[in-house]
Structures are given as C-alpha cells and as structure tokens.
Amino acid sequence: MKIFKIAFWILWRIWFYVLMAIPILIMLPFLVVSILSEKGYPYFFKMARIWAKFILFGMGFFYTVKREQKLIKGKSYMIVANHTSMTDIMLTLALIKNPFVFVGKKELVKIPLFGFFYKRTCILVDRSSSKSKNEVFKRAQNRLNQGLSICIFPEGGVPDDESILLDEFKDGAFRLAIDHQIPIVPIVYPDNKERFSYTFLSGSPGKMRARILPFIETKGLTSDNRKELRDQVRNIIYNGLMDYQKE
C-alpha cells in the first residue's frame, strides 16, 4: 500500500508541473505580448487567473471562500496571507479580481517556463541582500502608483519547523501600506499545507477553504505605527487559523 502511495505522490507532483505548463503554452503569444510593457499587466493578470484555476481544478482541488468584506474595483490594496504551499499563489489569483503583483522569492525563477514570466511580472526579493530588499520597496511603490495592488506573504517564506502554525511577520508589507495609505486585506488559508505542502511525498486532492477577513485601514497611520500594525494583522490571521482548527 505504501508503494502505491509513493507512486501516486510522485506522479501527482509531476502532473502539477505539467498543468503549470499547459495553459502557458496555449496562451504563449498573448502572454508574451502582455508583458512587453507595464501597461499590459492587467491583461496578463486575467490570463494568470485562468492559469491558476486550471491548475487548481486539474489537481483535484475545489475551493470555497468566505468573504467578510469585498474589494472595490479599481482600488489598490495590500493583500497578505499565511504561506504554507506553492498553491497559495494559485488560490490568491483565483480569489482576487483586482489586478495585483506578487512580491516573491527569486528561487521560483528556476522553474522552467513559469520562471520566465514570474521574473518579468513579479517583484523578486533576495532575502539575504539588503540592497535587494530596498529595490523591492521601490518597485512595489511604482506598482502601487500605477493603481495596482500588492500581494505579500509577510512570513517571508514557509516556516522550516512543521509545527509552526504562523511564523513571525516581516515589516515590508505594512510599511508600504502605511506609506500609500491603502487598506490591508488579510486572508486565511487553513488547508493548503495539507493539500500540497513543500514536502514532496505528501498531499492529496480535496477541499481548500479560504477566508477573506475584514480589511484593516491605514489612513492616518505613520511609520511609527508599523510594528503595531504588523502585530495586529498577524494576530488576526493567527486567530483565523485557530478558528478553523476548532471546527
């Protein structure tokens, strides 16, 4: 029985990368045209949402979302969520219609085909370089000035310790939100780790729940409030995760 499970996990993981490639290849000419200039990003974003939903359904994931507040079309937001799986990217794209740009780790550039577009549309950060972090902040400011939203997983990566429910948050997302006086959209993903974690021999098709919590306003806040805001948002997401564990 264990041999069959291992065989399933290996084939299923390979299938994940196949699914990532199929819609990119189908939409390739349109994707390439959409990234030729920053003005084309909203069109790229629409195709990215199709790509994300294709992968989720192709992997046997069906998602449900509880929206406690809805985003307003044309408004910029800072989107933050707990981070446990590569599928966090796909699920966020599936849930949010407002065009946004991911701030993500540069290592994902190595994924064939996906990495080509990831590098040209996302804001990449090298967490070991302070220079890279400053560049990220400037690029994020530029995107917000263009009327887009930003999505950051403020844990700064997936916790190494499997027992950690929610790691400590970094300051960047909250500094940007305060500087641009935009609302923060906290999202809770309680199932993504169980469905498709970074552990290779693990996961299964099934339900992915999401909860978009009430937004947190930043109007009137200054850089002095950054850490307080960071801790407030972390507590809200942590309590949201705990609520699911009680169910």
PDB file of C-alpha atoms in Angstrom:
ATOM      1  CA  MET A   1       0.000   0.000   0.000  1.00  0.00           C
ATOM      2  CA  LYS A   2       2.851   2.393   0.853  1.00  0.00           C
ATOM      3  CA  ILE A   3       4.462   1.768  -2.555  1.00  0.00           C
ATOM      4  CA  PHE A   4       1.211   2.775  -4.289  1.00  0.00           C
ATOM      5  CA  LYS A   5       1.031   5.948  -2.187  1.00  0.00           C
ATOM      6  CA  ILE A   6       4.597   6.890  -3.078  1.00  0.00           C
ATOM      7  CA  ALA A   7       3.936   6.204  -6.770  1.00  0.00           C
ATOM      8  CA  PHE A   8       0.784   8.354  -6.618  1.00  0.00           C
ATOM      9  CA  TRP A   9       2.628  11.238  -4.924  1.00  0.00           C
ATOM     10  CA  ILE A  10       5.448  11.175  -7.470  1.00  0.00           C
ATOM     11  CA  LEU A  11       3.112  11.102 -10.477  1.00  0.00           C
ATOM     12  CA  TRP A  12       0.801  13.691  -8.905  1.00  0.00           C
ATOM     13  CA  ARG A  13       3.679  16.096  -8.275  1.00  0.00           C
ATOM     14  CA  ILE A  14       4.909  15.685 -11.843  1.00  0.00           C
ATOM     15  CA  TRP A  15       1.340  16.317 -13.040  1.00  0.00           C
ATOM     16  CA  PHE A  16       1.355  19.605 -11.118  1.00  0.00           C
ATOM     17  CA  TYR A  17       4.241  20.924 -13.223  1.00  0.00           C
ATOM     18  CA  VAL A  18       2.621  19.618 -16.406  1.00  0.00           C
ATOM     19  CA  LEU A  19      -0.519  21.567 -15.503  1.00  0.00           C
ATOM     20  CA  MET A  20       1.574  24.672 -14.914  1.00  0.00           C
ATOM     21  CA  ALA A  21       2.969  24.408 -18.443  1.00  0.00           C
ATOM     22  CA  ILE A  22      -0.161  23.548 -20.472  1.00  0.00           C
ATOM     23  CA  PRO A  23      -2.050  26.904 -20.240  1.00  0.00           C
ATOM     24  CA  ILE A  24       1.213  28.853 -20.593  1.00  0.00           C
ATOM     25  CA  LEU A  25       1.948  27.075 -23.871  1.00  0.00           C
ATOM     26  CA  ILE A  26      -1.624  27.586 -25.117  1.00  0.00           C
ATOM     27  CA  MET A  27      -1.654  31.295 -24.258  1.00  0.00           C
ATOM     28  CA  LEU A  28       2.041  31.890 -25.002  1.00  0.00           C
ATOM     29  CA  PRO A  29       1.720  34.533 -27.792  1.00  0.00           C
ATOM     30  CA  PHE A  30      -0.806  36.552 -25.761  1.00  0.00           C
ATOM     31  CA  LEU A  31       1.275  36.257 -22.584  1.00  0.00           C
ATOM     32  CA  VAL A  32       4.402  37.465 -24.342  1.00  0.00           C
ATOM     33  CA  VAL A  33       2.580  40.472 -25.835  1.00  0.00           C
ATOM     34  CA  SER A  34       1.079  41.361 -22.439  1.00  0.00           C
ATOM     35  CA  ILE A  35       4.486  41.613 -20.740  1.00  0.00           C
ATOM     36  CA  LEU A  36       6.098  43.833 -23.383  1.00  0.00           C
ATOM     37  CA  SER A  37       5.075  46.885 -21.363  1.00  0.00           C
ATOM     38  CA  GLU A  38       3.805  47.545 -17.862  1.00  0.00           C
ATOM     39  CA  LYS A  39       0.535  48.820 -19.331  1.00  0.00           C
ATOM     40  CA  GLY A  40      -0.230  45.288 -20.490  1.00  0.00           C
ATOM     41  CA  TYR A  41      -0.117  43.858 -16.990  1.00  0.00           C
ATOM     42  CA  PRO A  42      -3.922  43.881 -16.372  1.00  0.00           C
ATOM     43  CA  TYR A  43      -4.322  41.646 -19.448  1.00  0.00           C
ATOM     44  CA  PHE A  44      -1.542  39.375 -18.223  1.00  0.00           C
ATOM     45  CA  PHE A  45      -3.290  39.212 -14.859  1.00  0.00           C
ATOM     46  CA  LYS A  46      -6.533  37.982 -16.423  1.00  0.00           C
ATOM     47  CA  MET A  47      -4.637  35.162 -18.126  1.00  0.00           C
ATOM     48  CA  ALA A  48      -2.799  34.388 -14.885  1.00  0.00           C
ATOM     49  CA  ARG A  49      -6.170  33.869 -13.179  1.00  0.00           C
ATOM     50  CA  ILE A  50      -7.179  31.377 -15.882  1.00  0.00           C
ATOM     51  CA  TRP A  51      -3.832  29.614 -15.413  1.00  0.00           C
ATOM     52  CA  ALA A  52      -4.336  29.424 -11.631  1.00  0.00           C
ATOM     53  CA  LYS A  53      -7.860  27.985 -11.816  1.00  0.00           C
ATOM     54  CA  PHE A  54      -6.750  25.453 -14.455  1.00  0.00           C
ATOM     55  CA  ILE A  55      -4.076  24.131 -12.080  1.00  0.00           C
ATOM     56  CA  LEU A  56      -6.327  24.032  -9.013  1.00  0.00           C
ATOM     57  CA  PHE A  57      -9.091  22.083 -10.745  1.00  0.00           C
ATOM     58  CA  GLY A  58      -6.622  19.903 -12.648  1.00  0.00           C
ATOM     59  CA  MET A  59      -5.029  18.859  -9.346  1.00  0.00           C
ATOM     60  CA  GLY A  60      -8.410  17.927  -7.897  1.00  0.00           C
ATOM     61  CA  PHE A  61      -8.647  20.923  -5.573  1.00  0.00           C
ATOM     62  CA  PHE A  62     -12.006  22.597  -5.088  1.00  0.00           C
ATOM     63  CA  TYR A  63     -12.010  25.839  -3.165  1.00  0.00           C
ATOM     64  CA  THR A  64     -14.590  27.708  -1.140  1.00  0.00           C
ATOM     65  CA  VAL A  65     -14.222  31.253   0.114  1.00  0.00           C
ATOM     66  CA  LYS A  66     -15.918  33.205   2.871  1.00  0.00           C
ATOM     67  CA  ARG A  67     -15.714  36.932   2.066  1.00  0.00           C
ATOM     68  CA  GLU A  68     -16.282  39.124   5.109  1.00  0.00           C
ATOM     69  CA  GLN A  69     -15.590  42.213   3.012  1.00  0.00           C
ATOM     70  CA  LYS A  70     -15.334  42.710  -0.748  1.00  0.00           C
ATOM     71  CA  LEU A  71     -12.640  44.550  -2.673  1.00  0.00           C
ATOM     72  CA  ILE A  72     -13.702  47.623  -4.651  1.00  0.00           C
ATOM     73  CA  LYS A  73     -12.850  47.536  -8.350  1.00  0.00           C
ATOM     74  CA  GLY A  74     -10.080  49.968  -9.301  1.00  0.00           C
ATOM     75  CA  LYS A  75      -8.823  50.428  -5.735  1.00  0.00           C
ATOM     76  CA  SER A  76      -5.346  49.432  -4.511  1.00  0.00           C
ATOM     77  CA  TYR A  77      -4.859  47.086  -1.553  1.00  0.00           C
ATOM     78  CA  MET A  78      -2.114  45.319   0.325  1.00  0.00           C
ATOM     79  CA  ILE A  79      -3.028  41.613   0.269  1.00  0.00           C
ATOM     80  CA  VAL A  80      -1.435  39.413   2.950  1.00  0.00           C
ATOM     81  CA  ALA A  81      -1.926  35.750   3.828  1.00  0.00           C
ATOM     82  CA  ASN A  82      -0.315  32.870   5.677  1.00  0.00           C
ATOM     83  CA  HIS A  83       2.111  30.908   3.497  1.00  0.00           C
ATOM     84  CA  THR A  84       2.398  27.113   3.531  1.00  0.00           C
ATOM     85  CA  SER A  85       2.240  25.967  -0.093  1.00  0.00           C
ATOM     86  CA  MET A  86       3.022  26.901  -3.688  1.00  0.00           C
ATOM     87  CA  THR A  87      -0.730  26.684  -4.270  1.00  0.00           C
ATOM     88  CA  ASP A  88      -1.119  29.845  -2.145  1.00  0.00           C
ATOM     89  CA  ILE A  89      -0.124  31.691  -5.333  1.00  0.00           C
ATOM     90  CA  MET A  90      -2.798  29.994  -7.445  1.00  0.00           C
ATOM     91  CA  LEU A  91      -5.538  30.322  -4.842  1.00  0.00           C
ATOM     92  CA  THR A  92      -4.870  34.035  -4.308  1.00  0.00           C
ATOM     93  CA  LEU A  93      -5.064  34.610  -8.070  1.00  0.00           C
ATOM     94  CA  ALA A  94      -8.324  32.654  -8.219  1.00  0.00           C
ATOM     95  CA  LEU A  95      -9.912  34.646  -5.382  1.00  0.00           C
ATOM     96  CA  ILE A  96      -8.864  38.236  -6.124  1.00  0.00           C
ATOM     97  CA  LYS A  97     -10.122  40.011  -9.255  1.00  0.00           C
ATOM     98  CA  ASN A  98      -8.318  43.313  -8.656  1.00  0.00           C
ATOM     99  CA  PRO A  99      -5.010  43.171 -10.562  1.00  0.00           C
ATOM    100  CA  PHE A 100      -2.148  42.733  -8.117  1.00  0.00           C
ATOM    101  CA  VAL A 101       1.562  41.995  -8.244  1.00  0.00           C
ATOM    102  CA  PHE A 102       3.253  39.344  -6.113  1.00  0.00           C
ATOM    103  CA  VAL A 103       6.371  40.041  -4.098  1.00  0.00           C
ATOM    104  CA  GLY A 104       8.078  36.648  -4.070  1.00  0.00           C
ATOM    105  CA  LYS A 105      11.344  34.800  -3.635  1.00  0.00           C
ATOM    106  CA  LYS A 106      13.694  34.726  -6.592  1.00  0.00           C
ATOM    107  CA  GLU A 107      14.233  30.932  -6.355  1.00  0.00           C
ATOM    108  CA  LEU A 108      10.978  30.284  -8.266  1.00  0.00           C
ATOM    109  CA  VAL A 109      12.609  31.766 -11.369  1.00  0.00           C
ATOM    110  CA  LYS A 110      14.320  28.378 -11.805  1.00  0.00           C
ATOM    111  CA  ILE A 111      11.023  26.635 -12.692  1.00  0.00           C
ATOM    112  CA  PRO A 112      11.033  26.128 -16.487  1.00  0.00           C
ATOM    113  CA  LEU A 113       8.621  28.316 -18.488  1.00  0.00           C
ATOM    114  CA  PHE A 114       6.818  29.552 -15.371  1.00  0.00           C
ATOM    115  CA  GLY A 115      10.041  31.226 -14.228  1.00  0.00           C
ATOM    116  CA  PHE A 116      10.295  33.247 -17.446  1.00  0.00           C
ATOM    117  CA  PHE A 117       7.018  35.052 -16.772  1.00  0.00           C
ATOM    118  CA  TYR A 118       7.439  35.065 -12.993  1.00  0.00           C
ATOM    119  CA  LYS A 119      10.682  37.019 -13.351  1.00  0.00           C
ATOM    120  CA  ARG A 120       9.098  39.618 -15.645  1.00  0.00           C
ATOM    121  CA  THR A 121       5.820  40.187 -13.814  1.00  0.00           C
ATOM    122  CA  CYS A 122       6.527  39.698 -10.111  1.00  0.00           C
ATOM    123  CA  ILE A 123       8.730  41.689  -7.758  1.00  0.00           C
ATOM    124  CA  LEU A 124      11.553  39.364  -6.783  1.00  0.00           C
ATOM    125  CA  VAL A 125      13.391  39.534  -3.487  1.00  0.00           C
ATOM    126  CA  ASP A 126      16.699  38.051  -2.402  1.00  0.00           C
ATOM    127  CA  ARG A 127      16.142  37.850   1.339  1.00  0.00           C
ATOM    128  CA  SER A 128      19.887  37.618   2.017  1.00  0.00           C
ATOM    129  CA  SER A 129      20.537  41.001   0.352  1.00  0.00           C
ATOM    130  CA  SER A 130      19.618  44.336   1.929  1.00  0.00           C
ATOM    131  CA  LYS A 131      20.118  46.007  -1.470  1.00  0.00           C
ATOM    132  CA  SER A 132      17.542  43.648  -2.999  1.00  0.00           C
ATOM    133  CA  LYS A 133      15.037  44.494  -0.261  1.00  0.00           C
ATOM    134  CA  ASN A 134      15.409  48.230  -0.983  1.00  0.00           C
ATOM    135  CA  GLU A 135      14.863  47.606  -4.703  1.00  0.00           C
ATOM    136  CA  VAL A 136      11.742  45.593  -3.897  1.00  0.00           C
ATOM    137  CA  PHE A 137      10.341  48.516  -1.936  1.00  0.00           C
ATOM    138  CA  LYS A 138      10.930  50.930  -4.837  1.00  0.00           C
ATOM    139  CA  ARG A 139       9.356  48.594  -7.418  1.00  0.00           C
ATOM    140  CA  ALA A 140       6.341  47.962  -5.168  1.00  0.00           C
ATOM    141  CA  GLN A 141       5.857  51.708  -4.743  1.00  0.00           C
ATOM    142  CA  ASN A 142       5.947  52.113  -8.521  1.00  0.00           C
ATOM    143  CA  ARG A 143       3.275  49.423  -8.993  1.00  0.00           C
ATOM    144  CA  LEU A 144       1.031  50.983  -6.349  1.00  0.00           C
ATOM    145  CA  ASN A 145       1.427  54.357  -8.057  1.00  0.00           C
ATOM    146  CA  GLN A 146       0.104  52.666 -11.219  1.00  0.00           C
ATOM    147  CA  GLY A 147      -3.091  51.747  -9.380  1.00  0.00           C
ATOM    148  CA  LEU A 148      -2.278  48.060  -8.881  1.00  0.00           C
ATOM    149  CA  SER A 149      -2.407  46.130  -5.617  1.00  0.00           C
ATOM    150  CA  ILE A 150       0.442  44.207  -3.993  1.00  0.00           C
ATOM    151  CA  CYS A 151       0.382  40.701  -2.513  1.00  0.00           C
ATOM    152  CA  ILE A 152       2.996  39.737   0.060  1.00  0.00           C
ATOM    153  CA  PHE A 153       3.264  36.658   2.252  1.00  0.00           C
ATOM    154  CA  PRO A 154       4.655  38.504   5.293  1.00  0.00           C
ATOM    155  CA  GLU A 155       6.183  35.445   6.946  1.00  0.00           C
ATOM    156  CA  GLY A 156       8.920  35.843   4.340  1.00  0.00           C
ATOM    157  CA  GLY A 157       8.724  32.181   3.330  1.00  0.00           C
ATOM    158  CA  VAL A 158       7.397  28.867   4.574  1.00  0.00           C
ATOM    159  CA  PRO A 159       8.426  28.035   8.176  1.00  0.00           C
ATOM    160  CA  ASP A 160      11.103  25.325   8.384  1.00  0.00           C
ATOM    161  CA  ASP A 161       9.518  23.910  11.523  1.00  0.00           C
ATOM    162  CA  GLU A 162       6.393  21.931  10.564  1.00  0.00           C
ATOM    163  CA  SER A 163       4.855  22.641  13.983  1.00  0.00           C
ATOM    164  CA  ILE A 164       4.743  26.418  13.452  1.00  0.00           C
ATOM    165  CA  LEU A 165       1.205  27.471  12.590  1.00  0.00           C
ATOM    166  CA  LEU A 166       2.162  31.040  11.660  1.00  0.00           C
ATOM    167  CA  ASP A 167       5.683  32.452  11.646  1.00  0.00           C
ATOM    168  CA  GLU A 168       6.663  35.971  12.666  1.00  0.00           C
ATOM    169  CA  PHE A 169       5.841  38.689  10.125  1.00  0.00           C
ATOM    170  CA  LYS A 170       8.315  40.951   8.343  1.00  0.00           C
ATOM    171  CA  ASP A 171       7.674  44.715   8.204  1.00  0.00           C
ATOM    172  CA  GLY A 172       7.740  45.404   4.449  1.00  0.00           C
ATOM    173  CA  ALA A 173       4.051  44.945   3.617  1.00  0.00           C
ATOM    174  CA  PHE A 174       2.963  47.192   6.461  1.00  0.00           C
ATOM    175  CA  ARG A 175       5.479  49.898   5.677  1.00  0.00           C
ATOM    176  CA  LEU A 176       4.185  50.031   2.097  1.00  0.00           C
ATOM    177  CA  ALA A 177       0.545  50.003   3.191  1.00  0.00           C
ATOM    178  CA  ILE A 178       1.117  52.932   5.551  1.00  0.00           C
ATOM    179  CA  ASP A 179       3.175  54.922   3.037  1.00  0.00           C
ATOM    180  CA  HIS A 180       0.402  54.616   0.437  1.00  0.00           C
ATOM    181  CA  GLN A 181      -2.456  54.737   2.972  1.00  0.00           C
ATOM    182  CA  ILE A 182      -4.093  51.648   1.438  1.00  0.00           C
ATOM    183  CA  PRO A 183      -6.210  49.025   3.238  1.00  0.00           C
ATOM    184  CA  ILE A 184      -4.732  45.670   4.220  1.00  0.00           C
ATOM    185  CA  VAL A 185      -6.641  42.567   3.119  1.00  0.00           C
ATOM    186  CA  PRO A 186      -5.892  39.637   5.474  1.00  0.00           C
ATOM    187  CA  ILE A 187      -6.559  36.161   4.035  1.00  0.00           C
ATOM    188  CA  VAL A 188      -6.522  32.835   5.865  1.00  0.00           C
ATOM    189  CA  TYR A 189      -5.630  29.549   4.110  1.00  0.00           C
ATOM    190  CA  PRO A 190      -6.194  26.679   6.577  1.00  0.00           C
ATOM    191  CA  ASP A 191      -5.950  23.716   4.166  1.00  0.00           C
ATOM    192  CA  ASN A 192      -3.226  24.449   1.615  1.00  0.00           C
ATOM    193  CA  LYS A 193      -0.468  22.830   3.646  1.00  0.00           C
ATOM    194  CA  GLU A 194      -2.440  19.600   3.953  1.00  0.00           C
ATOM    195  CA  ARG A 195      -3.407  19.651   0.262  1.00  0.00           C
ATOM    196  CA  PHE A 196       0.005  20.476  -1.248  1.00  0.00           C
ATOM    197  CA  SER A 197       2.883  21.238   1.103  1.00  0.00           C
ATOM    198  CA  TYR A 198       6.530  21.688   0.158  1.00  0.00           C
ATOM    199  CA  THR A 199       7.185  18.145   1.442  1.00  0.00           C
ATOM    200  CA  PHE A 200       7.422  16.104  -1.769  1.00  0.00           C
ATOM    201  CA  LEU A 201       5.747  12.857  -0.663  1.00  0.00           C
ATOM    202  CA  SER A 202       2.597  14.396   0.761  1.00  0.00           C
ATOM    203  CA  GLY A 203      -0.730  15.961  -0.123  1.00  0.00           C
ATOM    204  CA  SER A 204      -3.960  14.895  -1.768  1.00  0.00           C
ATOM    205  CA  PRO A 205      -6.835  16.260  -3.847  1.00  0.00           C
ATOM    206  CA  GLY A 206      -9.634  17.791  -1.812  1.00  0.00           C
ATOM    207  CA  LYS A 207     -11.108  20.929  -0.313  1.00  0.00           C
ATOM    208  CA  MET A 208      -9.295  24.240   0.026  1.00  0.00           C
ATOM    209  CA  ARG A 209     -11.025  26.768   2.228  1.00  0.00           C
ATOM    210  CA  ALA A 210     -10.225  30.473   2.281  1.00  0.00           C
ATOM    211  CA  ARG A 211     -11.459  33.337   4.396  1.00  0.00           C
ATOM    212  CA  ILE A 212     -11.043  36.985   3.454  1.00  0.00           C
ATOM    213  CA  LEU A 213     -11.198  38.850   6.743  1.00  0.00           C
ATOM    214  CA  PRO A 214     -12.410  42.438   7.296  1.00  0.00           C
ATOM    215  CA  PHE A 215      -9.919  44.939   5.909  1.00  0.00           C
ATOM    216  CA  ILE A 216      -7.632  46.963   8.131  1.00  0.00           C
ATOM    217  CA  GLU A 217      -7.447  50.657   7.297  1.00  0.00           C
ATOM    218  CA  THR A 218      -4.140  52.531   7.411  1.00  0.00           C
ATOM    219  CA  LYS A 219      -5.393  56.087   6.886  1.00  0.00           C
ATOM    220  CA  GLY A 220      -3.818  58.382   9.452  1.00  0.00           C
ATOM    221  CA  LEU A 221      -1.139  55.871  10.431  1.00  0.00           C
ATOM    222  CA  THR A 222       2.554  56.767  10.238  1.00  0.00           C
ATOM    223  CA  SER A 223       5.774  54.762  10.145  1.00  0.00           C
ATOM    224  CA  ASP A 224       5.725  54.840  13.958  1.00  0.00           C
ATOM    225  CA  ASN A 225       2.670  52.539  13.817  1.00  0.00           C
ATOM    226  CA  ARG A 226       4.326  49.960  11.534  1.00  0.00           C
ATOM    227  CA  LYS A 227       5.201  47.331  14.117  1.00  0.00           C
ATOM    228  CA  GLU A 228       1.900  47.729  15.928  1.00  0.00           C
ATOM    229  CA  LEU A 229       0.048  47.244  12.623  1.00  0.00           C
ATOM    230  CA  ARG A 230       2.197  44.232  11.737  1.00  0.00           C
ATOM    231  CA  ASP A 231       1.419  42.526  15.046  1.00  0.00           C
ATOM    232  CA  GLN A 232      -2.274  43.385  14.765  1.00  0.00           C
ATOM    233  CA  VAL A 233      -2.553  41.763  11.322  1.00  0.00           C
ATOM    234  CA  ARG A 234      -0.570  38.709  12.417  1.00  0.00           C
ATOM    235  CA  ASN A 235      -2.867  38.189  15.409  1.00  0.00           C
ATOM    236  CA  ILE A 236      -5.943  38.471  13.192  1.00  0.00           C
ATOM    237  CA  ILE A 237      -4.650  35.843  10.739  1.00  0.00           C
ATOM    238  CA  TYR A 238      -3.442  33.614  13.566  1.00  0.00           C
ATOM    239  CA  ASN A 239      -6.841  33.737  15.281  1.00  0.00           C
ATOM    240  CA  GLY A 240      -8.475  32.976  11.919  1.00  0.00           C
ATOM    241  CA  LEU A 241      -6.331  29.849  11.564  1.00  0.00           C
ATOM    242  CA  MET A 242      -7.141  28.815  15.134  1.00  0.00           C
ATOM    243  CA  ASP A 243     -10.871  29.154  14.427  1.00  0.00           C
ATOM    244  CA  TYR A 244     -10.546  26.574  11.636  1.00  0.00           C
ATOM    245  CA  GLN A 245      -8.646  24.199  13.910  1.00  0.00           C
ATOM    246  CA  LYS A 246     -11.536  24.271  16.382  1.00  0.00           C
ATOM    247  CA  GLU A 247     -14.035  23.180  13.712  1.00  0.00           C
TER     248      GLU A 247
END
